PDB file of C-alpha atoms in Angstrom:
ATOM      1  CA  UNK L   3      -0.070  -0.013   0.005  1.00 47.00           C
ATOM      2  CA  UNK L   4       0.901   3.438  -0.759  1.00 43.00           C
ATOM      3  CA  UNK L   5       0.404   6.470   1.557  1.00 45.00           C
ATOM      4  CA  UNK L   6      -0.463   9.764   0.001  1.00 46.00           C
ATOM      5  CA  UNK L   7       1.261  12.825   0.990  1.00 47.00           C
ATOM      6  CA  UNK L   8       0.715  16.136   0.086  1.00 50.00           C
ATOM      7  CA  UNK L   9       3.349  17.577  -1.842  1.00 54.00           C
ATOM      8  CA  UNK L  10       2.117  21.245  -1.803  1.00 53.00           C
ATOM      9  CA  UNK L  11       4.523  23.685   0.227  1.00 55.00           C
ATOM     10  CA  UNK L  12       3.580  24.239   3.634  1.00 53.00           C
ATOM     11  CA  UNK L  13       3.458  27.763   4.957  1.00 55.00           C
ATOM     12  CA  UNK L  14       6.053  28.383   7.766  1.00 60.00           C
ATOM     13  CA  UNK L  15       4.706  30.085  10.824  1.00 63.00           C
ATOM     14  CA  UNK L  16       6.420  32.834  12.014  1.00 61.00           C
ATOM     15  CA  UNK L  17       8.890  32.114  15.090  1.00 66.00           C
ATOM     16  CA  UNK L  18       7.534  33.560  18.537  1.00 64.00           C
ATOM     17  CA  UNK L  19       9.777  35.989  19.882  1.00 71.00           C
ATOM     18  CA  UNK L  20      10.880  34.954  23.390  1.00 80.00           C
ATOM     19  CA  UNK L  21      10.040  36.890  26.151  1.00 82.00           C
ATOM     20  CA  UNK L  22      13.212  38.838  25.961  1.00 84.00           C
ATOM     21  CA  UNK L  23      12.731  39.580  22.816  1.00 82.00           C
ATOM     22  CA  UNK L  24       8.843  40.977  23.599  1.00 77.00           C
ATOM     23  CA  UNK L  25      10.977  43.144  26.474  1.00 80.00           C
ATOM     24  CA  UNK L  26      13.084  44.531  24.034  1.00 79.00           C
ATOM     25  CA  UNK L  27      10.771  47.222  22.614  1.00 79.00           C
ATOM     26  CA  UNK L  28       9.073  48.811  25.618  1.00 75.00           C
ATOM     27  CA  UNK L  29      12.573  48.914  27.767  1.00 80.00           C
ATOM     28  CA  UNK L  30      14.557  50.177  24.969  1.00 79.00           C
ATOM     29  CA  UNK L  31      14.967  53.801  26.003  1.00 69.00           C
ATOM     30  CA  UNK L  32      15.413  52.534  30.069  1.00 71.00           C
ATOM     31  CA  UNK L  33      18.183  49.839  29.170  1.00 70.00           C
ATOM     32  CA  UNK L  34      20.447  52.638  28.638  1.00 68.00           C
ATOM     33  CA  UNK L  35      19.667  55.754  30.188  1.00 72.00           C
ATOM     34  CA  UNK L  36      18.565  53.958  33.409  1.00 70.00           C
ATOM     35  CA  UNK L  37      21.190  50.934  33.403  1.00 74.00           C
ATOM     36  CA  UNK L  38      18.817  48.476  33.089  1.00 86.00           C
ATOM     37  CA  UNK L  39      19.633  44.765  32.729  1.00 89.00           C
ATOM     38  CA  UNK L  40      17.666  42.087  31.029  1.00 90.00           C
ATOM     39  CA  UNK L  41      19.360  38.686  31.819  1.00 90.00           C
ATOM     40  CA  UNK L  42      18.645  35.021  32.238  1.00 90.00           C
ATOM     41  CA  UNK L  43      19.633  33.185  34.763  1.00 91.00           C
ATOM     42  CA  UNK L  44      18.972  30.287  36.950  1.00 91.00           C
ATOM     43  CA  UNK L  45      15.855  32.103  38.569  1.00 92.00           C
ATOM     44  CA  UNK L  46      14.661  32.889  35.113  1.00 91.00           C
ATOM     45  CA  UNK L  47      14.280  36.057  33.188  1.00 93.00           C
ATOM     46  CA  UNK L  48      15.154  38.815  35.120  1.00 96.00           C
ATOM     47  CA  UNK L  49      14.718  42.863  34.858  1.00 95.00           C
ATOM     48  CA  UNK L  50      17.083  44.157  37.090  1.00 95.00           C
ATOM     49  CA  UNK L  51      16.384  47.575  38.205  1.00 96.00           C
ATOM     50  CA  UNK L  52      18.913  49.663  39.803  1.00 95.00           C
ATOM     51  CA  UNK L  53      18.043  51.570  43.003  1.00 95.00           C
ATOM     52  CA  UNK L  54      19.203  55.186  41.171  1.00 91.00           C
ATOM     53  CA  UNK L  55      15.823  53.990  38.620  1.00 91.00           C
ATOM     54  CA  UNK L  56      13.134  53.128  41.396  1.00 95.00           C
ATOM     55  CA  UNK L  57      13.837  54.864  44.841  1.00 97.00           C
ATOM     56  CA  UNK L  58      15.244  57.781  46.585  1.00 96.00           C
ATOM     57  CA  UNK L  59      18.488  56.094  48.992  1.00 93.00           C
ATOM     58  CA  UNK L  60      17.042  54.672  52.154  1.00 94.00           C
ATOM     59  CA  UNK L  61      13.097  54.957  50.862  1.00 96.00           C
ATOM     60  CA  UNK L  62      10.357  52.439  49.456  1.00 98.00           C
ATOM     61  CA  UNK L  63       8.880  55.283  47.777  1.00 98.00           C
ATOM     62  CA  UNK L  64       8.936  54.672  43.779  1.00 98.00           C
ATOM     63  CA  UNK L  65       9.599  57.645  42.036  1.00 96.00           C
ATOM     64  CA  UNK L  66       7.753  58.888  39.177  1.00 94.00           C
ATOM     65  CA  UNK L  67      10.343  57.423  36.395  1.00 90.00           C
ATOM     66  CA  UNK L  68      10.261  54.216  38.324  1.00 94.00           C
ATOM     67  CA  UNK L  69       6.319  53.830  37.859  1.00 95.00           C
ATOM     68  CA  UNK L  70       6.395  54.663  34.095  1.00 91.00           C
ATOM     69  CA  UNK L  71       8.989  52.046  33.617  1.00 91.00           C
ATOM     70  CA  UNK L  72       6.549  49.529  35.786  1.00 94.00           C
ATOM     71  CA  UNK L  73       3.540  50.046  33.510  1.00 93.00           C
ATOM     72  CA  UNK L  74       5.776  49.552  30.581  1.00 89.00           C
ATOM     73  CA  UNK L  75       7.212  46.202  32.097  1.00 92.00           C
ATOM     74  CA  UNK L  76       3.613  45.333  33.040  1.00 93.00           C
ATOM     75  CA  UNK L  77       2.122  45.391  29.837  1.00 90.00           C
ATOM     76  CA  UNK L  78       4.965  43.494  28.174  1.00 88.00           C
ATOM     77  CA  UNK L  79       4.368  40.750  30.665  1.00 91.00           C
ATOM     78  CA  UNK L  80       0.591  41.153  30.940  1.00 89.00           C
ATOM     79  CA  UNK L  81      -0.643  38.636  27.848  1.00 85.00           C
ATOM     80  CA  UNK L  82       1.812  35.820  29.496  1.00 87.00           C
ATOM     81  CA  UNK L  83       1.038  33.428  31.605  1.00 87.00           C
ATOM     82  CA  UNK L  84       3.929  33.957  33.783  1.00 89.00           C
ATOM     83  CA  UNK L  85       4.172  34.434  37.307  1.00 94.00           C
ATOM     84  CA  UNK L  86       6.512  37.225  38.791  1.00 96.00           C
ATOM     85  CA  UNK L  87       8.540  37.790  41.974  1.00 97.00           C
ATOM     86  CA  UNK L  88       9.805  40.961  42.665  1.00 98.00           C
ATOM     87  CA  UNK L  89      12.673  40.896  44.734  1.00 98.00           C
ATOM     88  CA  UNK L  90      14.344  43.665  46.873  1.00 98.00           C
ATOM     89  CA  UNK L  91      17.877  43.505  47.393  1.00 98.00           C
ATOM     90  CA  UNK L  92      20.612  46.361  49.065  1.00 98.00           C
ATOM     91  CA  UNK L  93      24.093  46.911  49.669  1.00 98.00           C
ATOM     92  CA  UNK L  94      25.840  45.861  52.826  1.00 98.00           C
ATOM     93  CA  UNK L  95      25.807  49.776  54.391  1.00 97.00           C
ATOM     94  CA  UNK L  96      23.905  49.572  57.450  1.00 95.00           C
ATOM     95  CA  UNK L  97      21.019  51.707  57.760  1.00 94.00           C
ATOM     96  CA  UNK L  98      21.354  54.786  60.225  1.00 89.00           C
ATOM     97  CA  UNK L  99      17.928  56.316  61.362  1.00 87.00           C
ATOM     98  CA  UNK L 100      15.234  56.769  59.080  1.00 90.00           C
ATOM     99  CA  UNK L 101      11.901  54.339  58.772  1.00 94.00           C
ATOM    100  CA  UNK L 102      13.755  50.879  58.266  1.00 96.00           C
ATOM    101  CA  UNK L 103      15.636  49.261  60.708  1.00 95.00           C
ATOM    102  CA  UNK L 104      17.554  47.165  58.822  1.00 97.00           C
ATOM    103  CA  UNK L 105      18.348  46.705  54.721  1.00 98.00           C
ATOM    104  CA  UNK L 106      16.343  43.400  54.949  1.00 97.00           C
ATOM    105  CA  UNK L 107      13.197  45.519  56.152  1.00 98.00           C
ATOM    106  CA  UNK L 108      14.190  48.062  53.250  1.00 98.00           C
ATOM    107  CA  UNK L 109      14.425  45.431  50.673  1.00 98.00           C
ATOM    108  CA  UNK L 110      11.304  43.820  51.497  1.00 98.00           C
ATOM    109  CA  UNK L 111       9.199  47.144  51.644  1.00 98.00           C
ATOM    110  CA  UNK L 112      10.727  48.202  48.236  1.00 98.00           C
ATOM    111  CA  UNK L 113       9.451  44.591  46.621  1.00 98.00           C
ATOM    112  CA  UNK L 114       6.178  45.230  48.429  1.00 98.00           C
ATOM    113  CA  UNK L 115       5.976  48.526  47.357  1.00 98.00           C
ATOM    114  CA  UNK L 116       6.606  47.310  43.272  1.00 98.00           C
ATOM    115  CA  UNK L 117       3.523  44.475  43.873  1.00 98.00           C
ATOM    116  CA  UNK L 118       1.273  46.897  45.308  1.00 98.00           C
ATOM    117  CA  UNK L 119       1.683  49.611  42.308  1.00 98.00           C
ATOM    118  CA  UNK L 120       1.467  46.237  39.319  1.00 98.00           C
ATOM    119  CA  UNK L 121      -1.497  45.572  41.110  1.00 98.00           C
ATOM    120  CA  UNK L 122      -3.263  49.122  42.016  1.00 98.00           C
ATOM    121  CA  UNK L 123      -1.880  50.989  39.558  1.00 97.00           C
ATOM    122  CA  UNK L 124      -1.075  48.614  36.362  1.00 96.00           C
ATOM    123  CA  UNK L 125      -4.135  46.523  36.896  1.00 95.00           C
ATOM    124  CA  UNK L 126      -1.705  43.198  37.204  1.00 95.00           C
ATOM    125  CA  UNK L 127      -3.186  39.836  37.935  1.00 94.00           C
ATOM    126  CA  UNK L 128      -2.210  39.829  41.919  1.00 96.00           C
ATOM    127  CA  UNK L 129      -2.039  35.864  41.764  1.00 95.00           C
ATOM    128  CA  UNK L 130       0.486  36.390  39.542  1.00 95.00           C
ATOM    129  CA  UNK L 131       2.627  38.128  42.009  1.00 97.00           C
ATOM    130  CA  UNK L 132       4.965  37.597  44.909  1.00 97.00           C
ATOM    131  CA  UNK L 133       7.493  39.979  46.817  1.00 98.00           C
ATOM    132  CA  UNK L 134      10.867  38.921  48.775  1.00 98.00           C
ATOM    133  CA  UNK L 135      13.246  40.871  50.426  1.00 98.00           C
ATOM    134  CA  UNK L 136      17.092  39.425  50.223  1.00 98.00           C
ATOM    135  CA  UNK L 137      18.958  42.615  52.148  1.00 98.00           C
ATOM    136  CA  UNK L 138      22.328  42.351  51.240  1.00 98.00           C
ATOM    137  CA  UNK L 139      22.310  38.726  50.839  1.00 98.00           C
ATOM    138  CA  UNK L 140      22.576  37.917  47.526  1.00 98.00           C
ATOM    139  CA  UNK L 141      25.001  40.740  46.148  1.00 98.00           C
ATOM    140  CA  UNK L 142      26.102  40.871  42.367  1.00 96.00           C
ATOM    141  CA  UNK L 143      28.971  42.209  43.099  1.00 97.00           C
ATOM    142  CA  UNK L 144      31.521  43.040  46.063  1.00 98.00           C
ATOM    143  CA  UNK L 145      30.285  46.023  48.397  1.00 98.00           C
ATOM    144  CA  UNK L 146      33.974  47.240  48.617  1.00 98.00           C
ATOM    145  CA  UNK L 147      33.536  49.801  46.365  1.00 98.00           C
ATOM    146  CA  UNK L 148      31.009  52.622  45.667  1.00 97.00           C
ATOM    147  CA  UNK L 149      30.353  50.684  42.290  1.00 96.00           C
ATOM    148  CA  UNK L 150      29.587  47.100  43.721  1.00 97.00           C
ATOM    149  CA  UNK L 151      27.383  48.419  46.667  1.00 97.00           C
ATOM    150  CA  UNK L 152      25.481  50.525  43.822  1.00 96.00           C
ATOM    151  CA  UNK L 153      24.906  46.857  41.083  1.00 95.00           C
ATOM    152  CA  UNK L 154      23.733  45.350  44.855  1.00 98.00           C
ATOM    153  CA  UNK L 155      20.987  48.400  45.638  1.00 98.00           C
ATOM    154  CA  UNK L 156      18.326  47.179  42.994  1.00 98.00           C
ATOM    155  CA  UNK L 157      15.250  45.169  42.065  1.00 98.00           C
ATOM    156  CA  UNK L 158      14.607  42.207  40.117  1.00 98.00           C
ATOM    157  CA  UNK L 159      11.488  41.675  38.138  1.00 97.00           C
ATOM    158  CA  UNK L 160      12.173  37.721  37.703  1.00 97.00           C
ATOM    159  CA  UNK L 161       9.463  35.874  35.105  1.00 95.00           C
ATOM    160  CA  UNK L 162       9.808  32.308  37.428  1.00 88.00           C
ATOM    161  CA  UNK L 163       6.836  30.701  35.374  1.00 63.00           C
ATOM    162  CA  UNK L 164       6.011  30.957  31.372  1.00 55.00           C
ATOM    163  CA  UNK L 165       4.654  29.190  28.714  1.00 49.00           C
ATOM    164  CA  UNK L 166       8.037  27.672  27.754  1.00 38.00           C
ATOM    165  CA  UNK L 167       9.716  27.222  31.376  1.00 35.00           C
ATOM    166  CA  UNK L 168       6.170  25.541  32.651  1.00 36.00           C
ATOM    167  CA  UNK L 169       7.104  22.160  31.045  1.00 36.00           C
ATOM    168  CA  UNK L 170      10.872  22.129  31.876  1.00 35.00           C
ATOM    169  CA  UNK L 171      10.381  22.734  35.888  1.00 37.00           C
ATOM    170  CA  UNK L 172      11.249  19.593  38.619  1.00 39.00           C
ATOM    171  CA  UNK L 173       8.160  18.683  40.082  1.00 40.00           C
ATOM    172  CA  UNK L 174       7.647  19.759  43.595  1.00 41.00           C
ATOM    173  CA  UNK L 175       9.722  18.092  46.529  1.00 38.00           C
ATOM    174  CA  UNK L 176       6.511  17.864  48.120  1.00 40.00           C
ATOM    175  CA  UNK L 177       4.646  15.614  44.962  1.00 39.00           C
ATOM    176  CA  UNK L 178       7.449  13.130  45.233  1.00 40.00           C
ATOM    177  CA  UNK L 179       6.037   9.966  46.982  1.00 42.00           C
ATOM    178  CA  UNK L 180       7.447   8.877  50.207  1.00 42.00           C
ATOM    179  CA  UNK L 181       8.196   5.199  50.740  1.00 45.00           C
TER     180      UNK L 181
END
């Protein structure tokens, strides 16, 4: 028996742009002006926002520029099924006075401020968001220089779950049967 085949050419679908490629236009002006970085690491796709682009020193009050930037990020991520973790990070310089008693409190307040903004002002789905504050304990650079400390004072928007990542995730430890 012969199997019939259709020899007509098949139209190729355009490749679906990656999330990183989709974010590029939304963040283009900010990538250079505000020293924002978009990288992929073990956590997922990370949009790293330096303190100078987001908050006044020692504060968890978003700047107007940060609000505009977060609106663009929210729009770029809105039509994905990705879960987003907002991570606050600081340098290791001790906090002196002010509202926060520790870097841990400041980093958590900043992450929470971003989540609240995304939900209340950018109409982002709350069930897709979480906040984490890491204080000075997850540095990107040495805290021995002003440049290193500046790199460590940041908020990371981490895309931890998306259409392409979902299939490749390891099963939860709780889902493994115990003998």
